[in-house]
XYZ file of C-alpha atoms in Angstrom:
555
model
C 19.903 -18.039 23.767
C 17.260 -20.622 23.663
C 14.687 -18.356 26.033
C 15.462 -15.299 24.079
C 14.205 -17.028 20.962
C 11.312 -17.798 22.786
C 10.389 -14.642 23.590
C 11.304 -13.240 20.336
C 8.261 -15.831 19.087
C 5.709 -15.091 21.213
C 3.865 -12.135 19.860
C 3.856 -13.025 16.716
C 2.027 -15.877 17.029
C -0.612 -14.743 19.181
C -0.907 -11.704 16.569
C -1.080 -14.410 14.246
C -3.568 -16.806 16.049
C -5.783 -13.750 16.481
C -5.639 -13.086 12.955
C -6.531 -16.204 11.627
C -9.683 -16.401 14.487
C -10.997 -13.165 14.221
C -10.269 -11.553 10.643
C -14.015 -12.105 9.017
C -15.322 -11.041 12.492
C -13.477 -7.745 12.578
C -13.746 -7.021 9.022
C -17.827 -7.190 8.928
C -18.432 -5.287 11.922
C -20.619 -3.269 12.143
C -23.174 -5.218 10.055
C -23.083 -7.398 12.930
C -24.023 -5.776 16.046
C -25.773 -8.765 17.896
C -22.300 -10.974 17.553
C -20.369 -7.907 19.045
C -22.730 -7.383 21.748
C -22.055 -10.766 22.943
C -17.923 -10.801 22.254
C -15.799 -9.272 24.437
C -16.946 -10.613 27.752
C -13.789 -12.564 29.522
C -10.529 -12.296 28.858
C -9.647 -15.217 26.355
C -11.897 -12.658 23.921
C -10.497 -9.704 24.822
C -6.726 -11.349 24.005
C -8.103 -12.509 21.125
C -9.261 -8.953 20.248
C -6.228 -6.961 20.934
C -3.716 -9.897 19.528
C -5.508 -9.299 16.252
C -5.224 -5.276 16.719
C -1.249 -6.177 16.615
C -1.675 -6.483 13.115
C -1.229 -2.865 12.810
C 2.515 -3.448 13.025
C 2.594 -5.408 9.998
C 2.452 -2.504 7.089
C 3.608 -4.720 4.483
C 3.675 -5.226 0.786
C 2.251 -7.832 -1.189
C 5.895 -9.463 -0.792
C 6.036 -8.845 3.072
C 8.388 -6.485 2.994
C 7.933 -3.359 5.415
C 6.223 -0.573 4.172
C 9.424 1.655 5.740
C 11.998 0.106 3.575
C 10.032 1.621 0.373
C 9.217 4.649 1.358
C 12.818 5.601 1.613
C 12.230 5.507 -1.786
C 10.089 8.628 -2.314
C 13.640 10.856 -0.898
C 17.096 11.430 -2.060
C 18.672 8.585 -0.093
C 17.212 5.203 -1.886
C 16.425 4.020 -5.450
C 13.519 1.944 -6.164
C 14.030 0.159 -9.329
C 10.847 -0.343 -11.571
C 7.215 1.030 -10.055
C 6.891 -0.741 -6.980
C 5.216 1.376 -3.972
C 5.355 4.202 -6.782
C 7.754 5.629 -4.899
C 10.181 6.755 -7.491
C 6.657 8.922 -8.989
C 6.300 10.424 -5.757
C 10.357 10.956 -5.314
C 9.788 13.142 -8.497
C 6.963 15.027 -7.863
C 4.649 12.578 -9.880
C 1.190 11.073 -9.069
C -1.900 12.228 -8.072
C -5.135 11.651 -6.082
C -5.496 8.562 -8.529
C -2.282 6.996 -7.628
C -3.160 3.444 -6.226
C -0.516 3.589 -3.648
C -2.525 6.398 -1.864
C -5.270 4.532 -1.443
C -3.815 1.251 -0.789
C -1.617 3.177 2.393
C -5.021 5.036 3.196
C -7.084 2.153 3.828
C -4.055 0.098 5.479
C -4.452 2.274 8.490
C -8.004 3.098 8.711
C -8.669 -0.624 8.659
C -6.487 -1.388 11.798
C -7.594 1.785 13.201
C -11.455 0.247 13.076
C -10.084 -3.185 14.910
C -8.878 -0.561 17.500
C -12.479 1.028 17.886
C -14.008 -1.838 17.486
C -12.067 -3.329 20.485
C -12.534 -0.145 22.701
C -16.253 0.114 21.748
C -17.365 -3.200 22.958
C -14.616 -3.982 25.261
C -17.260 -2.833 28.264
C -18.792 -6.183 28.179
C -16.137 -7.401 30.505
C -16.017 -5.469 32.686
C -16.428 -6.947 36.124
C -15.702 -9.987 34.531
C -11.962 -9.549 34.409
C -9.573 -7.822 36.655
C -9.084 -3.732 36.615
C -5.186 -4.054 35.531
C -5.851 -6.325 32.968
C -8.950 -4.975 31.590
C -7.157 -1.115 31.838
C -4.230 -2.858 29.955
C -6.115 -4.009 27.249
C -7.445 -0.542 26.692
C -3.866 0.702 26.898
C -2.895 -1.745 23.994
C -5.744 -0.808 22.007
C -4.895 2.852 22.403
C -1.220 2.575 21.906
C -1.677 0.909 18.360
C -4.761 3.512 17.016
C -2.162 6.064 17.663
C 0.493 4.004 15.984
C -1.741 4.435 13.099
C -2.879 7.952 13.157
C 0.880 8.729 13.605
C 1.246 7.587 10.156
C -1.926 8.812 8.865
C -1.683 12.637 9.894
C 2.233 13.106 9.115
C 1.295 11.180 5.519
C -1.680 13.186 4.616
C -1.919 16.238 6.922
C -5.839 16.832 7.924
C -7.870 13.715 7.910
C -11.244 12.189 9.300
C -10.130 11.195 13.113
C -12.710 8.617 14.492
C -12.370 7.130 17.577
C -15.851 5.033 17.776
C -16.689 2.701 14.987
C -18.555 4.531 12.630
C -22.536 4.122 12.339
C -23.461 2.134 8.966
C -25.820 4.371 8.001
C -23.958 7.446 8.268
C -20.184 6.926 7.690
C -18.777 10.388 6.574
C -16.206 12.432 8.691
C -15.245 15.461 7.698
C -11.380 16.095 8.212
C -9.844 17.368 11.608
C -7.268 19.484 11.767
C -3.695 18.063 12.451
C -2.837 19.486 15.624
C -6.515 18.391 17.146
C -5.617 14.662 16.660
C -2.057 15.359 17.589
C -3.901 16.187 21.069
C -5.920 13.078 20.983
C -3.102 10.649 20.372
C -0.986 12.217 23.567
C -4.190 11.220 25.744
C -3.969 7.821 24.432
C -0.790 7.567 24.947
C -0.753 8.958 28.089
C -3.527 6.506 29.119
C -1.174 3.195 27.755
C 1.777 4.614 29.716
C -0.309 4.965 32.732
C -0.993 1.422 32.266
C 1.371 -0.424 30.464
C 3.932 -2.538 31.915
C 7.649 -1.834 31.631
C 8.569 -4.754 30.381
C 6.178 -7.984 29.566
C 7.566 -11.352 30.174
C 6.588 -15.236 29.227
C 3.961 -15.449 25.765
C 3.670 -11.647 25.821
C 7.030 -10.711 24.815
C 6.724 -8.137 22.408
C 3.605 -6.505 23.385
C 3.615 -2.210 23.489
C 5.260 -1.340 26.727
C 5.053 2.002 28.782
C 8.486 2.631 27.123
C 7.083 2.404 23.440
C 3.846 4.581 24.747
C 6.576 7.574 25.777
C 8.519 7.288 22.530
C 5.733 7.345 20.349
C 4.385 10.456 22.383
C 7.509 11.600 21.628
C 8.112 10.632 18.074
C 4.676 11.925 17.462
C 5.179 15.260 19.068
C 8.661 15.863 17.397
C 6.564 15.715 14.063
C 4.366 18.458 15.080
C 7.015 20.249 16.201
C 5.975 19.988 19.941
C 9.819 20.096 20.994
C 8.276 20.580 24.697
C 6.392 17.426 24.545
C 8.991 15.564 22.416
C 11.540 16.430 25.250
C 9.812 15.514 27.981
C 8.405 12.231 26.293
C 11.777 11.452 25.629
C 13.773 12.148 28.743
C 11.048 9.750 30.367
C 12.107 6.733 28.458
C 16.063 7.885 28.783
C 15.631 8.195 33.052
C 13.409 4.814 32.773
C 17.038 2.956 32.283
C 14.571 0.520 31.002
C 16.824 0.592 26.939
C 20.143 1.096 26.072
C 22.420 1.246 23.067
C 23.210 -1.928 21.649
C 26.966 -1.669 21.437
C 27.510 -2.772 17.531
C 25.538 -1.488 14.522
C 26.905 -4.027 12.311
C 25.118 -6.630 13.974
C 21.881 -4.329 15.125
C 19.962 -5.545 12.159
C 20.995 -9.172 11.889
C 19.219 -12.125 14.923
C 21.595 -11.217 17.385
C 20.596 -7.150 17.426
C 16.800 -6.990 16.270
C 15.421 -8.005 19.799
C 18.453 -6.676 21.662
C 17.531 -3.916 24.815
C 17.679 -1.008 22.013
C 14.928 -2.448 20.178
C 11.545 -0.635 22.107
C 8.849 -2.110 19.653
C 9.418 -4.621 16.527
C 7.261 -6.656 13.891
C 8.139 -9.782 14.501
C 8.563 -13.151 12.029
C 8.057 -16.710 12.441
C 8.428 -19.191 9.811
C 4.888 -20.979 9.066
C 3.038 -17.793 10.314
C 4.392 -14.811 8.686
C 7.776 -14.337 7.056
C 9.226 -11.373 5.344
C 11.006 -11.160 1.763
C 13.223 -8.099 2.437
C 16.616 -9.917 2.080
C 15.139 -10.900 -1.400
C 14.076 -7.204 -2.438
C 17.739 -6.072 -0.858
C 20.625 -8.288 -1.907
C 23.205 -8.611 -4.196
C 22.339 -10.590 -7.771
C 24.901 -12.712 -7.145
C 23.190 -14.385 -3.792
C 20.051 -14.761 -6.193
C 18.414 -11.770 -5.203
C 16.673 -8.629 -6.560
C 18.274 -5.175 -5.543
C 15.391 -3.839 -6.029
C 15.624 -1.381 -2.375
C 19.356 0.262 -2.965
C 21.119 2.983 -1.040
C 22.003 6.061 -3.716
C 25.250 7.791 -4.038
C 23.878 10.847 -2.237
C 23.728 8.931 1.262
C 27.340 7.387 0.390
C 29.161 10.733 0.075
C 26.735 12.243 3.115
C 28.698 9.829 5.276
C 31.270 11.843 7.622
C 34.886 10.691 7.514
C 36.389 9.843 10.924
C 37.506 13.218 12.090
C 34.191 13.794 12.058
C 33.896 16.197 8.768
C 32.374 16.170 5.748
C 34.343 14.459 2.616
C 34.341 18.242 1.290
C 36.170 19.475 4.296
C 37.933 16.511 5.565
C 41.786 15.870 4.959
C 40.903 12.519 5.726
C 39.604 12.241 1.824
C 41.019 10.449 -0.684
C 38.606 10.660 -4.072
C 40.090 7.744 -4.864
C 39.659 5.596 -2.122
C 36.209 7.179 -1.053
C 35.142 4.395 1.182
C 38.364 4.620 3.053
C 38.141 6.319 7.169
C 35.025 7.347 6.774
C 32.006 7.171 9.452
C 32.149 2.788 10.817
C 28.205 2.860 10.158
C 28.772 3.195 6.179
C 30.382 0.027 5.799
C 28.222 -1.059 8.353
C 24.990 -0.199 6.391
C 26.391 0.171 2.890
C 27.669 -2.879 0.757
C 30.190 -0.534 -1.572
C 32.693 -2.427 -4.456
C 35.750 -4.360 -3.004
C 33.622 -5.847 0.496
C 32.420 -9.118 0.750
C 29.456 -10.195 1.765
C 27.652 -13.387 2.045
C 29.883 -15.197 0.449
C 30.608 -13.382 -2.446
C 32.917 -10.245 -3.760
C 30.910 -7.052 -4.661
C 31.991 -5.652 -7.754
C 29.974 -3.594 -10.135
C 32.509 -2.148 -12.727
C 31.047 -2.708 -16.178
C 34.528 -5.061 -17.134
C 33.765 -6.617 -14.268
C 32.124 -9.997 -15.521
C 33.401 -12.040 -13.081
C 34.115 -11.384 -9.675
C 35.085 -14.196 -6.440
C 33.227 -16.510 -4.153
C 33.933 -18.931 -1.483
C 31.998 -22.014 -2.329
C 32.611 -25.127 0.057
C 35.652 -23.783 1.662
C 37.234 -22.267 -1.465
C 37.789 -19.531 -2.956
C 37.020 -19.479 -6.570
C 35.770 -17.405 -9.552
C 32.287 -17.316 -10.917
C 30.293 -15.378 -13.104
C 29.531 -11.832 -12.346
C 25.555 -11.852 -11.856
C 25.448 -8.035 -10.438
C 27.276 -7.011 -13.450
C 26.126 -9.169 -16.431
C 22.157 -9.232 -15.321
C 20.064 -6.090 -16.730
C 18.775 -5.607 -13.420
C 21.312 -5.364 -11.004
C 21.408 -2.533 -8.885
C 21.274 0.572 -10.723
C 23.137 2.806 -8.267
C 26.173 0.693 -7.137
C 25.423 0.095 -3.657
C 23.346 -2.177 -1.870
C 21.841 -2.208 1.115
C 23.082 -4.460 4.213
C 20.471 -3.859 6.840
C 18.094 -6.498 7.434
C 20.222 -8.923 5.589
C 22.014 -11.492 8.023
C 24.955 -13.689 6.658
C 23.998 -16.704 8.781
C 20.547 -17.400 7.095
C 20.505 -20.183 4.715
C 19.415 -19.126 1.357
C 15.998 -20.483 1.826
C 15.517 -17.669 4.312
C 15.617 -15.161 1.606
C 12.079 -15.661 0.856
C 10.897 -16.818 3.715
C 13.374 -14.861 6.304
C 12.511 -14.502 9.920
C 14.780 -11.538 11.305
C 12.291 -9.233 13.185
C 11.922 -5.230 11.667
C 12.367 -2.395 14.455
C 9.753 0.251 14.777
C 11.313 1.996 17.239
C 14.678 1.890 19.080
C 16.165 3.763 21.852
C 18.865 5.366 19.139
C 15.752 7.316 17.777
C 14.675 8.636 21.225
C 17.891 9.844 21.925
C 18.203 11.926 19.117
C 14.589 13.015 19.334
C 15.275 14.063 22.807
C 18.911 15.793 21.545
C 17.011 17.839 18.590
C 14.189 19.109 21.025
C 16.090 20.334 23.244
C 18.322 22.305 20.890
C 15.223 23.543 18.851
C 14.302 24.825 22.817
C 17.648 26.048 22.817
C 17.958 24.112 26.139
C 21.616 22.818 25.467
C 23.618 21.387 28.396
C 25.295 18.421 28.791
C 22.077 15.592 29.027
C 21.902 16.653 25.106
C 25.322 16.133 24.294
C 25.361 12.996 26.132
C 22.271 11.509 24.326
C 24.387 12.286 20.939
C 27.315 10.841 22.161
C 25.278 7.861 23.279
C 24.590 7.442 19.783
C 27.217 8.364 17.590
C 29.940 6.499 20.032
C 28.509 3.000 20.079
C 31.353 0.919 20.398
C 31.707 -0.204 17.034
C 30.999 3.647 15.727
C 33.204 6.060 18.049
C 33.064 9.268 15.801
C 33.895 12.726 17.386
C 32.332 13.386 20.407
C 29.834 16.367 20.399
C 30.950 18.852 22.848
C 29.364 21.834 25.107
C 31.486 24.194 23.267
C 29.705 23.863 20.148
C 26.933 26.366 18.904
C 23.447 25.839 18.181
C 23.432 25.288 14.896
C 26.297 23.403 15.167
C 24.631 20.978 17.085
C 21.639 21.296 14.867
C 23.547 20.097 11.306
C 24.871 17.191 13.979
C 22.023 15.532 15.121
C 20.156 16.242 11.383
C 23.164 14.004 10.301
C 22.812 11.728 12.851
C 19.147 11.120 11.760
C 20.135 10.789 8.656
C 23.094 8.282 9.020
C 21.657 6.165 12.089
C 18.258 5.545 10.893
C 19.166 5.741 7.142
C 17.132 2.986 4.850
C 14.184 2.634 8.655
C 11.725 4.891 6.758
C 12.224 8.208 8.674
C 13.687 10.283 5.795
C 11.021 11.437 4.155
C 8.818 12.934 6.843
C 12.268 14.482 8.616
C 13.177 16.157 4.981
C 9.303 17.539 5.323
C 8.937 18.771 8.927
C 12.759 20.235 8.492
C 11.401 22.047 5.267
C 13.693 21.091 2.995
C 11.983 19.266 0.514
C 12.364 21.805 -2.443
C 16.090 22.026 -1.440
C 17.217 18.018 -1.885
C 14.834 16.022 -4.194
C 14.787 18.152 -7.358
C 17.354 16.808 -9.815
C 18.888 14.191 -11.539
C 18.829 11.067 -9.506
C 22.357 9.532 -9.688
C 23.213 6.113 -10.390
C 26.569 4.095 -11.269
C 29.889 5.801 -12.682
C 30.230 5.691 -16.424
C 32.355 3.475 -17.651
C 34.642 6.272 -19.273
C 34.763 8.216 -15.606
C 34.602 5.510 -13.372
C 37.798 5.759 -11.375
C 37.755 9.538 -12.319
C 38.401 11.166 -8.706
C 35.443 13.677 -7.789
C 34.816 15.453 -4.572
C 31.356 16.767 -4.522
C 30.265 20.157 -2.790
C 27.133 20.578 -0.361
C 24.362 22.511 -0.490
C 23.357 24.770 2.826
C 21.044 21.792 3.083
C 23.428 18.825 2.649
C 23.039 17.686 -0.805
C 26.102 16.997 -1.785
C 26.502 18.632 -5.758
C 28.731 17.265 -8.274
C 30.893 19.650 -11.120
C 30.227 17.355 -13.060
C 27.335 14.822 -13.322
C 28.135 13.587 -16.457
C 30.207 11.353 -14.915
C 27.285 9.409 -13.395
C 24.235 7.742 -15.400
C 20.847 9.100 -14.528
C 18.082 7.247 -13.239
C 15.366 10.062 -13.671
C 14.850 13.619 -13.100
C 13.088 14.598 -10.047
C 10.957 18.122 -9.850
C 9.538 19.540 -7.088
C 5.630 19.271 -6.830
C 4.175 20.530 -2.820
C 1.129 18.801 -3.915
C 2.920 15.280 -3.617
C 5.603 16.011 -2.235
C 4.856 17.743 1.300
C 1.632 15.817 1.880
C -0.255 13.279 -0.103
C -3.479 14.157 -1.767
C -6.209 11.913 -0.094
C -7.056 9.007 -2.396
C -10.099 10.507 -4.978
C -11.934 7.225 -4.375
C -12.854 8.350 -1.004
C -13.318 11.955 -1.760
C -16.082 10.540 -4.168
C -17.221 8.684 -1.224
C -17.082 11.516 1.072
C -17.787 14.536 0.022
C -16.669 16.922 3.107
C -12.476 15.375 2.359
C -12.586 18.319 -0.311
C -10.443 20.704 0.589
């Protein structure tokens, strides 16, 4: 609808707006103390000021592409062809304090983290200028997005500097603060911004943080520490809010119609002639003149359940050779596998398969096989669907405006779910907030029951994570706070059948951590060999530039 596209607008271009008017201003503080003095007085300024603190939602690559797409990249469920992010290094256990992406990530968030400071430190010069709720709701914004950043920060690196003033000139060096202090810090922000954030913001301020987003960050954050008593609570606050609910079909979540649907609780939105993103580009098929560069691995393929709700190692439902046949909706959903069309064009990757079918003006016709004949097609067979919507023109695959969630209700469900079971608090509120999930109406897998055990329930909602928020850029920090690390990266990575073994039928065993293990992996060509480095691979090393810089980051 023509007011929801509206809304869907607004943000960004204030974010934008604010960007543009107050980069250099930002960037140079402190050096210029008599300019900040003076700014922040009324509340045109302090808009100004927080609308350019929004840019902490954009963590982009050069391209524009989110940040979370990539790192997907450093676990066992997506490929990353060539060195970009360095994610494949850091997938196998390679890099160092020297790696640029380190540093690049480092000062990312420490630079929005200053426009947050910088905001909060000087905001004081309007007060009694402007009105208590707004003024306190400027504050709330401010806080709501330094935590968005720490969030990353402390669950990236472990123990870092934590600065919540700008930092004098003259003496700039923090030493490091322990994890679980910040932790502490960021659920005082947050309980400030839900204190005074709205529950919903209407007319140009669509989009802003909302007391919704405050709770499931609190939430999100404390699940990471492995506060499950926090993480509940946080989470059963946006759940009895009724303010979200379940969008009822995954296959269009990530396409216009879905991204700024009542699931999605905070987004980084895109407007063409302000700021675009690239991701169908880095995602797509060849044959729609894109990269597949960002591809899904065989790994998360076979970790899809079939439709009784078991494993492909358990289920009778399995046929090796029809593996994408009754097997979880959200695969197919998620997954572009051979034989299934997609914009416009028939996905085939066998090696004989130089030509495959398209439906150019109408008809159906054959053309040449791009994804198969081109060097760099994707190297694991699979590509990736979300975030790519049909109904763009091809002109929007550079330039594509379909907003990226941050955080949806689907994730505070299951955070709430896994809390409560790590509590061992089990009744029914947890099996609903499975259910809620894992039976949207275009999904309806087996209902969780009351009947099941702990750790049944456990493995569950671990798979749910996985599945539901596969390819959003949660995988690697769930695979590190679950301790499994050591247990699913190390290995061959697996790409495309052979051409000798490609319809040879294989059913793979699992691990006691879900990686599903092949007899034989001959069968599949290998795209690297992964080992298992806790230096890397648990926590990054902080970037040496600003150990030099700062002496006390030495461990």
């Amino acid at each position: 609808p023509e007011n929801a596209m509206k809304l869907k607008y607004s943000l960004i271009l204030l974010a934008s707006a604010a960007f543009a008017s107050c980069q250099d201003f930002l960037d140079r503080y402190p050096l210029e103390e008599p300019a900040s003095s003076e700014f922040y007085s009324n509340e045109d300024e302090l808009t100004l000021a927080v609308n350019g603190a929004y840019r902490s939602l954009y963590w982009l690559s050069n391209d524009d592409v989110p940040y979370q797409l990539f790192i997907d990249g450093a676990t066992d469920i997506v490929y990353i062809r060539g060195t970009y992010a360095n994610m494949t290094d850091m997938r196998r256990g390679e890099g160092s304090a020297e790696t640029a992406t380190f540093k690049t990530i480092w000062d990312t968030f420490y630079g929005y983290i200053a426009r947050c400071n910088n905001l909060l430190d000087n905001m004081h010069n309007a007060r009694g200028r402007v009105s208590e709720t707004f003024y306190n709701r400027i504050e709330a914004q401010a806080r709501f997005l330094r935590a968005y950043n720490y969030f990353y920060l402390v669950n990236l690196y472990g123990d870092v500097p934590f600065a919540e003033h700008v930092l004098d000139w003259q003496q700039p060096r923090l030493p490091k603060s322990p994890k679980a202090e910040i932790v502490a810090r960021l659920y005082a922000d947050l309980d400030f911004a839900k204190d005074h954030l709205p529950a919903k913001w209407t007319g140009n301020d669509a989009g802003r943080a909302t007391r919704g987003a405050a709770f499931g960050l609190k939430a999100r954050i404390a699940l990471y520490a492995n506060d499950y008593e926090t993480a509940a609570a946080a989470a059963d606050s946006v759940i009895q809010s009724k303010a979200y609910e379940i969008y009822p079909s995954y296959e269009k979540l990530f396409r216009h119609s879905g991204a700024g649907s009542s699931e999605a609780m905070l987004y980084m939105p895109f407007l063409l002639g302000t700021q675009t993103n690239q991701i169908p580009k880095y995602v797509g098929t060849r044959l729609a003149n894109c990269y597949s560069i960002i591809v899904p691995t065989q790994v998360l393929v076979d970790m899809y359940q079939c439709t009784d709700g078991r494993r492909i190692d358990r289920s009778p439902a399995y046929d090796p050779k029809k593996p994408y046949e009754n097997r979880d909706p959200r695969l197919g959903y998620s997954i572009l596998y051979p034989g299934q069309w997609h914009a416009g064009y028939k996905f085939e990757v066998h090696p004989d398969s130089t030509k495959t079918s398209a439906v150019i003006n109408g008809e159906t016709v054959r053309i040449n096989n791009t994804e198969v004949t081109n060097a760099y097609g994707t190297f694991t067979g699979y590509i990736e669907k979300k975030y790519y919507d049909e109904s763009d023109v091809p002109g929007k695959i550079t330039q594509c405006e379909l907003n990226f969630m941050l955080m949806r209700y689907a994730e505070v469900l299951l955070t709430y779910a896994e809390a409560r079971i790590e509590l061992n608090r089990i009744d029914q509120s947890v099996i609903d907030a499975i259910n809620a999930v894992r039976q949207r109406k275009d999904v309806m897998m087996p209902a969780a029951t009351l009947s099941m055990s702990r750790d049944e329930l456990r493995e569950l909602v671990r798979y749910e994570r996985t599945i539901e928020l596969a390819m959003e850029g949660f995988r690697l920090l769930d695979i590190r706070r679950w301790k499994i690390v050591e247990h699913v990266l190390p290995g061959y990575m697996l790409g495309k059948r052979t051409k000798a073994d490609w319809y040879t039928p294989v059913v793979p065993a699992f691990s006691d951590y879900g990686k599903p293990e092949y007899p034989d992996e001959s069968i599949f060509q290998k795209l690297g060999f992964a080992s298992f480095n806790r230096d890397i691979q648990y926590s990054w090393p902080i970037p040496q530039a600003e150990i030099d810089r700062n002496p006390l980051l030495k461990d």
